[in-house]
Amino acid sequence: MKKTSTRLADGRELIYYDVRDDAVRDAVDRRPLDRTVTTSEVRRDPLLGDAVAIASHRQGRTYHPPADQCPLCPSEGDRLSEIPDSSYDVAVFENRFPSLAGDSGRCEVVCFTSDHDASFADLTEAQAALVLEAWTDRTAELSHLPSVEQVFCFENRGAEIGVTLGHPHGQIYAYPFTTPRTALMLRSLAAHKEATGGENLFDAVLERELADERIVLETDHWVAFVPYAAHWPYEVHLYPRRRVPDLLGLDEGARTEFPQVYLELLRRFDRIFGEGEPRTPYIAAWHQAPFGTLEEFDGVVRDDFALHLELFTIRRTSGKLKFLAGSESGMSVFINDVPPEAAAQRLREVASS
């Protein structure tokens, strides 16, 4: 992998990740851009104890542009985009309309391929491996920023999810705090560790799932399963067999095997609802340990956390979505119409031939 860092016309960082070591990335951003102005502010909710990012400047972000005006495609002739070069393998840049910025963290866009009409599932194993390298490198780099406590790599796919750019891409949020969902996991981790005299909750969950009927696929280094208490109609958790706190901790065997496993999962997601259906909308979310202090979580150290990816769709059946209505949105109590065992069975049935 070759990494090349440069700057866009308004000063934002752009990083190219190339498979070839001899790739030259010297294209200049020719757009007449003013410096980016953001209004990001993180406010704490005193009742719930969580945080809300207030970012009014995002109201003006790019919204469903025509394919020939996509800002994530390579620049070509007089059509100038966020990527000045005429091609790329993987490109990462600071979001022009970030939810978090400055002392409130940082947001980046990860372009998986220059092919506008592709999806992550269409990538080759070599391309998927390069994306993993980019996620890992950005996690390492962002963890050193003084305002950053947790790094979250994720992909939203599909208009139903709220995606405003059709080009295959994901994002990275670098939060200035431990996110509420991670804090819940850490509290459960601490409570279980104390109650069992030191047993790791993530290890116990994985052991339970390996002994049950919700396994979707497993390899020497990875296990994918539908969790016992799945929140979403089709939800898969992907764990490395060897517990590590973040992407940096993955060994060579896990890195080598990841592209095959992940691409297979994504391709199965596209088959859930049968041939002829639109591609399945999904969210793919990497959960990594925070880089900040864990003092508030009694007895928990960073290595207790288990890196894992959660992949889920909001489509519950053909042509119907799972809406977060009263119970989910009002009380955070999910109601799942698809038994996890049935979801796992379906995901096994649609394996690649």
CSV table of C-alpha atoms in Angstrom, one decimal:
chain,number,residue,atom,x,y,z
A,1,MET,CA,0.0,0.0,0.0
A,2,LYS,CA,1.2,3.5,-0.8
A,3,LYS,CA,-0.3,6.5,1.1
A,4,THR,CA,-0.1,10.0,-0.3
A,5,SER,CA,-1.4,13.0,1.7
A,6,THR,CA,-2.2,16.3,0.0
A,7,ARG,CA,-4.6,19.3,0.5
A,8,LEU,CA,-7.7,20.4,-1.3
A,9,ALA,CA,-8.2,24.0,-2.4
A,10,ASP,CA,-9.9,25.0,0.9
A,11,GLY,CA,-7.2,23.5,3.0
A,12,ARG,CA,-8.9,20.2,3.9
A,13,GLU,CA,-6.8,17.1,3.9
A,14,LEU,CA,-7.0,14.4,1.2
A,15,ILE,CA,-5.3,11.1,1.4
A,16,TYR,CA,-4.9,8.6,-1.5
A,17,TYR,CA,-4.4,4.9,-0.7
A,18,ASP,CA,-3.0,2.9,-3.6
A,19,VAL,CA,-2.3,-0.7,-4.2
A,20,ARG,CA,0.7,0.1,-6.4
A,21,ASP,CA,3.8,1.5,-4.8
A,22,ASP,CA,4.7,3.5,-7.9
A,23,ALA,CA,1.4,5.5,-8.0
A,24,VAL,CA,2.0,9.3,-8.4
A,25,ARG,CA,-0.6,11.6,-6.9
A,26,ASP,CA,0.3,15.2,-7.8
A,27,ALA,CA,-3.0,16.5,-9.2
A,28,VAL,CA,-4.0,19.9,-7.9
A,29,ASP,CA,-7.5,20.9,-6.8
A,30,ARG,CA,-8.4,23.6,-9.3
A,31,ARG,CA,-11.7,24.6,-7.8
A,32,PRO,CA,-12.0,28.2,-6.5
A,33,LEU,CA,-13.0,27.2,-2.9
A,34,ASP,CA,-13.2,29.4,0.1
A,35,ARG,CA,-12.0,28.1,3.4
A,36,THR,CA,-14.6,25.8,5.0
A,37,VAL,CA,-16.6,27.4,7.8
A,38,THR,CA,-18.3,25.0,10.2
A,39,THR,CA,-20.7,25.6,13.2
A,40,SER,CA,-20.3,22.2,14.9
A,41,GLU,CA,-21.1,22.3,18.6
A,42,VAL,CA,-21.5,19.3,21.0
A,43,ARG,CA,-24.2,19.8,23.6
A,44,ARG,CA,-24.8,17.5,26.6
A,45,ASP,CA,-28.3,16.3,27.5
A,46,PRO,CA,-28.5,16.6,31.3
A,47,LEU,CA,-31.2,14.0,31.7
A,48,LEU,CA,-29.9,11.3,29.4
A,49,GLY,CA,-26.3,12.0,29.8
A,50,ASP,CA,-25.6,11.7,26.1
A,51,ALA,CA,-24.4,14.2,23.5
A,52,VAL,CA,-26.0,15.9,20.5
A,53,ALA,CA,-24.0,17.5,17.7
A,54,ILE,CA,-25.5,20.8,16.5
A,55,ALA,CA,-24.3,21.4,13.0
A,56,SER,CA,-26.5,23.9,11.1
A,57,HIS,CA,-24.1,24.3,8.2
A,58,ARG,CA,-25.0,20.8,7.1
A,59,GLN,CA,-28.3,22.1,5.8
A,60,GLY,CA,-26.5,23.2,2.6
A,61,ARG,CA,-24.7,19.9,1.9
A,62,THR,CA,-24.8,18.3,-1.5
A,63,TYR,CA,-28.1,16.4,-2.0
A,64,HIS,CA,-28.6,13.7,-4.7
A,65,PRO,CA,-26.6,15.3,-7.5
A,66,PRO,CA,-26.9,13.9,-11.0
A,67,ALA,CA,-24.3,11.1,-11.7
A,68,ASP,CA,-22.3,13.4,-14.0
A,69,GLN,CA,-21.9,15.9,-11.1
A,70,CYS,CA,-21.0,13.5,-8.4
A,71,PRO,CA,-18.4,15.1,-6.0
A,72,LEU,CA,-16.9,11.7,-5.2
A,73,CYS,CA,-16.0,10.6,-8.8
A,74,PRO,CA,-12.5,11.5,-10.1
A,75,SER,CA,-12.1,14.9,-11.7
A,76,GLU,CA,-12.2,14.8,-15.5
A,77,GLY,CA,-11.6,17.7,-17.8
A,78,ASP,CA,-13.6,20.7,-16.6
A,79,ARG,CA,-15.7,18.6,-14.2
A,80,LEU,CA,-13.9,19.1,-10.9
A,81,SER,CA,-14.7,17.1,-7.8
A,82,GLU,CA,-13.4,16.4,-4.3
A,83,ILE,CA,-10.9,14.1,-5.9
A,84,PRO,CA,-8.5,16.1,-8.1
A,85,ASP,CA,-6.9,13.1,-9.8
A,86,SER,CA,-8.4,11.4,-12.9
A,87,SER,CA,-8.5,8.0,-11.0
A,88,TYR,CA,-8.0,6.5,-7.6
A,89,ASP,CA,-8.0,3.2,-5.7
A,90,VAL,CA,-9.2,4.5,-2.2
A,91,ALA,CA,-9.4,8.1,-1.3
A,92,VAL,CA,-10.2,9.7,2.1
A,93,PHE,CA,-10.8,13.4,2.7
A,94,GLU,CA,-12.1,15.7,5.4
A,95,ASN,CA,-15.8,16.2,5.0
A,96,ARG,CA,-16.8,19.5,3.6
A,97,PHE,CA,-20.0,19.5,5.7
A,98,PRO,CA,-18.8,17.8,8.9
A,99,SER,CA,-21.0,17.0,11.9
A,100,LEU,CA,-18.0,17.3,14.1
A,101,ALA,CA,-15.1,19.7,13.6
A,102,GLY,CA,-12.2,21.3,15.5
A,103,ASP,CA,-12.5,20.8,19.2
A,104,SER,CA,-15.7,18.8,18.6
A,105,GLY,CA,-13.8,16.1,16.6
A,106,ARG,CA,-13.5,15.3,13.0
A,107,CYS,CA,-15.4,13.7,10.1
A,108,GLU,CA,-13.9,12.1,7.0
A,109,VAL,CA,-15.3,10.6,3.8
A,110,VAL,CA,-13.9,7.3,2.6
A,111,CYS,CA,-14.4,6.6,-1.2
A,112,PHE,CA,-14.1,2.8,-1.7
A,113,THR,CA,-13.6,3.0,-5.5
A,114,SER,CA,-13.7,5.4,-8.4
A,115,ASP,CA,-16.5,3.4,-10.0
A,116,HIS,CA,-19.6,5.4,-9.4
A,117,ASP,CA,-22.0,2.5,-10.2
A,118,ALA,CA,-20.3,-0.1,-8.0
A,119,SER,CA,-21.0,-1.1,-4.4
A,120,PHE,CA,-18.7,-2.4,-1.7
A,121,ALA,CA,-19.9,-5.9,-2.5
A,122,ASP,CA,-18.6,-5.4,-6.1
A,123,LEU,CA,-15.0,-4.8,-5.0
A,124,THR,CA,-12.3,-7.4,-5.5
A,125,GLU,CA,-10.6,-8.9,-2.4
A,126,ALA,CA,-7.6,-6.7,-3.1
A,127,GLN,CA,-9.7,-3.6,-3.1
A,128,ALA,CA,-11.5,-4.6,0.1
A,129,ALA,CA,-8.2,-5.3,1.7
A,130,LEU,CA,-7.0,-1.8,0.8
A,131,VAL,CA,-10.2,-0.3,2.4
A,132,LEU,CA,-9.3,-2.2,5.6
A,133,GLU,CA,-5.8,-0.7,5.5
A,134,ALA,CA,-7.3,2.8,5.1
A,135,TRP,CA,-9.7,2.3,8.0
A,136,THR,CA,-6.8,1.0,10.1
A,137,ASP,CA,-4.5,3.9,9.2
A,138,ARG,CA,-7.1,6.5,9.8
A,139,THR,CA,-8.0,5.0,13.2
A,140,ALA,CA,-4.3,5.2,14.1
A,141,GLU,CA,-3.9,8.8,12.9
A,142,LEU,CA,-7.1,10.2,14.3
A,143,SER,CA,-6.5,8.6,17.7
A,144,HIS,CA,-3.5,11.0,18.1
A,145,LEU,CA,-5.6,14.1,17.8
A,146,PRO,CA,-6.1,15.7,21.2
A,147,SER,CA,-9.8,16.3,20.7
A,148,VAL,CA,-10.5,12.6,19.7
A,149,GLU,CA,-11.6,9.9,22.2
A,150,GLN,CA,-13.3,7.4,19.9
A,151,VAL,CA,-13.0,6.5,16.2
A,152,PHE,CA,-16.0,5.1,14.3
A,153,CYS,CA,-15.7,3.8,10.7
A,154,PHE,CA,-19.0,3.1,9.0
A,155,GLU,CA,-20.9,2.8,5.8
A,156,ASN,CA,-24.5,3.9,5.1
A,157,ARG,CA,-25.9,2.4,1.8
A,158,GLY,CA,-29.2,3.1,0.2
A,159,ALA,CA,-31.6,6.0,-0.1
A,160,GLU,CA,-33.8,4.4,2.6
A,161,ILE,CA,-30.9,4.9,5.0
A,162,GLY,CA,-30.7,8.6,4.1
A,163,VAL,CA,-27.7,8.5,1.8
A,164,THR,CA,-27.5,11.6,-0.3
A,165,LEU,CA,-24.6,10.6,-2.6
A,166,GLY,CA,-24.9,7.4,-4.6
A,167,HIS,CA,-21.2,6.9,-5.1
A,168,PRO,CA,-19.8,3.9,-3.0
A,169,HIS,CA,-18.4,5.5,0.1
A,170,GLY,CA,-18.4,5.4,3.9
A,171,GLN,CA,-17.4,7.8,6.6
A,172,ILE,CA,-15.3,8.1,9.7
A,173,TYR,CA,-16.4,10.0,12.8
A,174,ALA,CA,-13.8,10.9,15.4
A,175,TYR,CA,-15.7,11.8,18.5
A,176,PRO,CA,-14.4,13.9,21.4
A,177,PHE,CA,-16.2,11.6,23.8
A,178,THR,CA,-17.1,7.9,24.4
A,179,THR,CA,-20.3,7.3,22.5
A,180,PRO,CA,-23.5,6.3,24.4
A,181,ARG,CA,-23.7,2.9,22.8
A,182,THR,CA,-20.1,2.1,23.6
A,183,ALA,CA,-20.6,3.3,27.2
A,184,LEU,CA,-23.5,0.9,27.6
A,185,MET,CA,-21.3,-2.0,26.4
A,186,LEU,CA,-18.5,-0.9,28.8
A,187,ARG,CA,-20.9,-0.8,31.7
A,188,SER,CA,-22.2,-4.3,30.9
A,189,LEU,CA,-18.6,-5.4,30.5
A,190,ALA,CA,-17.6,-4.0,34.0
A,191,ALA,CA,-20.7,-5.5,35.7
A,192,HIS,CA,-20.1,-8.9,34.2
A,193,LYS,CA,-16.4,-8.9,35.0
A,194,GLU,CA,-17.2,-8.1,38.7
A,195,ALA,CA,-20.0,-10.6,38.9
A,196,THR,CA,-18.0,-13.5,37.5
A,197,GLY,CA,-14.7,-12.8,39.1
A,198,GLY,CA,-13.0,-11.6,35.9
A,199,GLU,CA,-14.7,-13.3,33.0
A,200,ASN,CA,-14.9,-11.2,29.8
A,201,LEU,CA,-18.4,-10.6,28.6
A,202,PHE,CA,-17.5,-10.4,24.9
A,203,ASP,CA,-15.8,-13.8,25.1
A,204,ALA,CA,-18.8,-15.2,26.9
A,205,VAL,CA,-21.2,-13.9,24.2
A,206,LEU,CA,-19.0,-15.3,21.4
A,207,GLU,CA,-18.8,-18.7,23.1
A,208,ARG,CA,-22.6,-18.8,23.5
A,209,GLU,CA,-23.2,-17.9,19.9
A,210,LEU,CA,-20.7,-20.5,18.6
A,211,ALA,CA,-22.7,-23.1,20.4
A,212,ASP,CA,-26.1,-22.0,19.1
A,213,GLU,CA,-28.0,-21.9,15.8
A,214,ARG,CA,-27.5,-18.4,14.7
A,215,ILE,CA,-24.1,-18.7,13.1
A,216,VAL,CA,-24.1,-17.4,9.6
A,217,LEU,CA,-20.5,-18.3,8.6
A,218,GLU,CA,-17.2,-18.9,10.3
A,219,THR,CA,-13.6,-19.2,9.3
A,220,ASP,CA,-10.3,-19.7,11.0
A,221,HIS,CA,-10.1,-16.0,12.0
A,222,TRP,CA,-13.7,-14.7,11.9
A,223,VAL,CA,-17.2,-15.6,13.1
A,224,ALA,CA,-20.4,-14.0,11.8
A,225,PHE,CA,-23.7,-14.5,13.6
A,226,VAL,CA,-27.2,-13.1,14.1
A,227,PRO,CA,-27.2,-12.0,17.8
A,228,TYR,CA,-29.6,-13.6,20.3
A,229,ALA,CA,-31.4,-10.3,20.9
A,230,ALA,CA,-31.1,-8.8,17.4
A,231,HIS,CA,-32.6,-5.4,17.2
A,232,TRP,CA,-33.1,-5.3,13.4
A,233,PRO,CA,-34.9,-7.7,11.1
A,234,TYR,CA,-31.6,-8.8,9.5
A,235,GLU,CA,-28.6,-8.1,11.7
A,236,VAL,CA,-25.2,-9.8,11.6
A,237,HIS,CA,-22.2,-9.3,14.0
A,238,LEU,CA,-18.8,-10.1,12.7
A,239,TYR,CA,-16.1,-10.8,15.3
A,240,PRO,CA,-12.4,-11.8,15.0
A,241,ARG,CA,-11.9,-15.0,17.0
A,242,ARG,CA,-9.0,-13.4,18.8
A,243,ARG,CA,-10.2,-10.5,20.9
A,244,VAL,CA,-8.6,-7.2,20.0
A,245,PRO,CA,-9.7,-3.7,21.0
A,246,ASP,CA,-9.5,-2.1,17.6
A,247,LEU,CA,-8.6,-2.5,13.9
A,248,LEU,CA,-4.9,-1.9,14.7
A,249,GLY,CA,-4.9,-5.1,16.8
A,250,LEU,CA,-5.9,-7.5,14.0
A,251,ASP,CA,-3.1,-10.0,13.1
A,252,GLU,CA,-2.0,-10.9,9.6
A,253,GLY,CA,-4.3,-13.9,9.4
A,254,ALA,CA,-7.4,-11.9,10.3
A,255,ARG,CA,-6.5,-9.2,7.8
A,256,THR,CA,-5.9,-11.6,5.0
A,257,GLU,CA,-9.2,-13.4,5.6
A,258,PHE,CA,-11.3,-10.3,6.2
A,259,PRO,CA,-12.0,-9.4,2.5
A,260,GLN,CA,-13.4,-12.8,1.6
A,261,VAL,CA,-15.6,-13.0,4.7
A,262,TYR,CA,-16.9,-9.4,4.5
A,263,LEU,CA,-17.6,-9.5,0.8
A,264,GLU,CA,-19.5,-12.8,1.2
A,265,LEU,CA,-21.7,-11.2,4.0
A,266,LEU,CA,-22.5,-8.2,1.8
A,267,ARG,CA,-23.4,-10.3,-1.2
A,268,ARG,CA,-25.6,-12.5,1.0
A,269,PHE,CA,-27.4,-9.3,2.2
A,270,ASP,CA,-28.2,-8.5,-1.4
A,271,ARG,CA,-29.8,-11.8,-1.9
A,272,ILE,CA,-32.0,-11.8,1.3
A,273,PHE,CA,-35.2,-10.6,-0.4
A,274,GLY,CA,-34.8,-12.5,-3.7
A,275,GLU,CA,-33.7,-11.8,-7.2
A,276,GLY,CA,-35.1,-8.7,-8.9
A,277,GLU,CA,-35.2,-6.7,-5.6
A,278,PRO,CA,-33.3,-3.4,-5.3
A,279,ARG,CA,-30.0,-3.8,-3.5
A,280,THR,CA,-30.5,-4.1,0.3
A,281,PRO,CA,-30.0,-0.9,2.2
A,282,TYR,CA,-27.7,-1.3,5.2
A,283,ILE,CA,-25.5,0.2,7.8
A,284,ALA,CA,-22.1,-1.4,8.5
A,285,ALA,CA,-20.6,-0.1,11.7
A,286,TRP,CA,-17.2,-0.9,13.3
A,287,HIS,CA,-17.2,-0.8,17.1
A,288,GLN,CA,-13.8,0.0,18.5
A,289,ALA,CA,-12.6,0.7,22.1
A,290,PRO,CA,-12.3,4.4,23.0
A,291,PHE,CA,-8.8,5.8,23.2
A,292,GLY,CA,-9.6,7.9,26.2
A,293,THR,CA,-9.6,7.0,29.9
A,294,LEU,CA,-12.0,4.2,31.1
A,295,GLU,CA,-11.9,5.2,34.8
A,296,GLU,CA,-15.7,5.5,35.1
A,297,PHE,CA,-16.1,1.9,34.1
A,298,ASP,CA,-14.8,0.1,37.2
A,299,GLY,CA,-12.2,-2.6,36.5
A,300,VAL,CA,-12.3,-2.3,32.7
A,301,VAL,CA,-9.2,-1.8,30.7
A,302,ARG,CA,-9.0,-1.1,27.0
A,303,ASP,CA,-8.0,-4.6,26.0
A,304,ASP,CA,-11.3,-5.9,27.6
A,305,PHE,CA,-13.2,-4.4,24.6
A,306,ALA,CA,-13.8,-6.6,21.5
A,307,LEU,CA,-13.5,-5.1,18.1
A,308,HIS,CA,-16.5,-6.1,16.0
A,309,LEU,CA,-18.6,-5.0,13.0
A,310,GLU,CA,-22.4,-4.8,13.1
A,311,LEU,CA,-24.2,-5.0,9.8
A,312,PHE,CA,-27.9,-4.5,9.6
A,313,THR,CA,-30.7,-3.5,7.2
A,314,ILE,CA,-33.9,-1.5,7.9
A,315,ARG,CA,-35.8,-3.6,5.3
A,316,ARG,CA,-37.9,-6.2,7.1
A,317,THR,CA,-39.4,-7.9,4.1
A,318,SER,CA,-39.7,-7.3,0.4
A,319,GLY,CA,-40.8,-3.7,-0.2
A,320,LYS,CA,-41.3,-2.9,3.5
A,321,LEU,CA,-39.1,-1.0,6.0
A,322,LYS,CA,-38.7,-1.4,9.7
A,323,PHE,CA,-39.6,2.1,11.0
A,324,LEU,CA,-38.4,3.3,14.4
A,325,ALA,CA,-41.8,4.3,15.8
A,326,GLY,CA,-43.1,4.9,19.4
A,327,SER,CA,-41.5,2.1,21.4
A,328,GLU,CA,-38.1,2.3,19.6
A,329,SER,CA,-37.8,6.1,19.2
A,330,GLY,CA,-39.7,7.1,22.4
A,331,MET,CA,-38.3,4.4,24.8
A,332,SER,CA,-35.4,2.7,23.0
A,333,VAL,CA,-37.2,-0.6,23.2
A,334,PHE,CA,-36.9,-2.4,19.9
A,335,ILE,CA,-39.5,-4.8,18.6
A,336,ASN,CA,-38.2,-7.2,16.0
A,337,ASP,CA,-40.6,-8.9,13.6
A,338,VAL,CA,-38.1,-11.4,12.3
A,339,PRO,CA,-36.8,-14.1,14.8
A,340,PRO,CA,-33.0,-14.1,14.9
A,341,GLU,CA,-32.9,-17.8,14.2
A,342,ALA,CA,-35.0,-17.4,11.0
A,343,ALA,CA,-32.8,-14.5,9.9
A,344,ALA,CA,-29.7,-16.6,10.4
A,345,GLN,CA,-31.3,-19.5,8.5
A,346,ARG,CA,-32.1,-17.2,5.6
A,347,LEU,CA,-28.5,-15.8,5.5
A,348,ARG,CA,-27.2,-19.3,5.3
A,349,GLU,CA,-29.6,-20.2,2.5
A,350,VAL,CA,-28.4,-17.4,0.3
A,351,ALA,CA,-24.7,-18.3,0.4
A,352,SER,CA,-22.7,-17.8,-2.8
A,353,SER,CA,-22.5,-20.8,-5.0
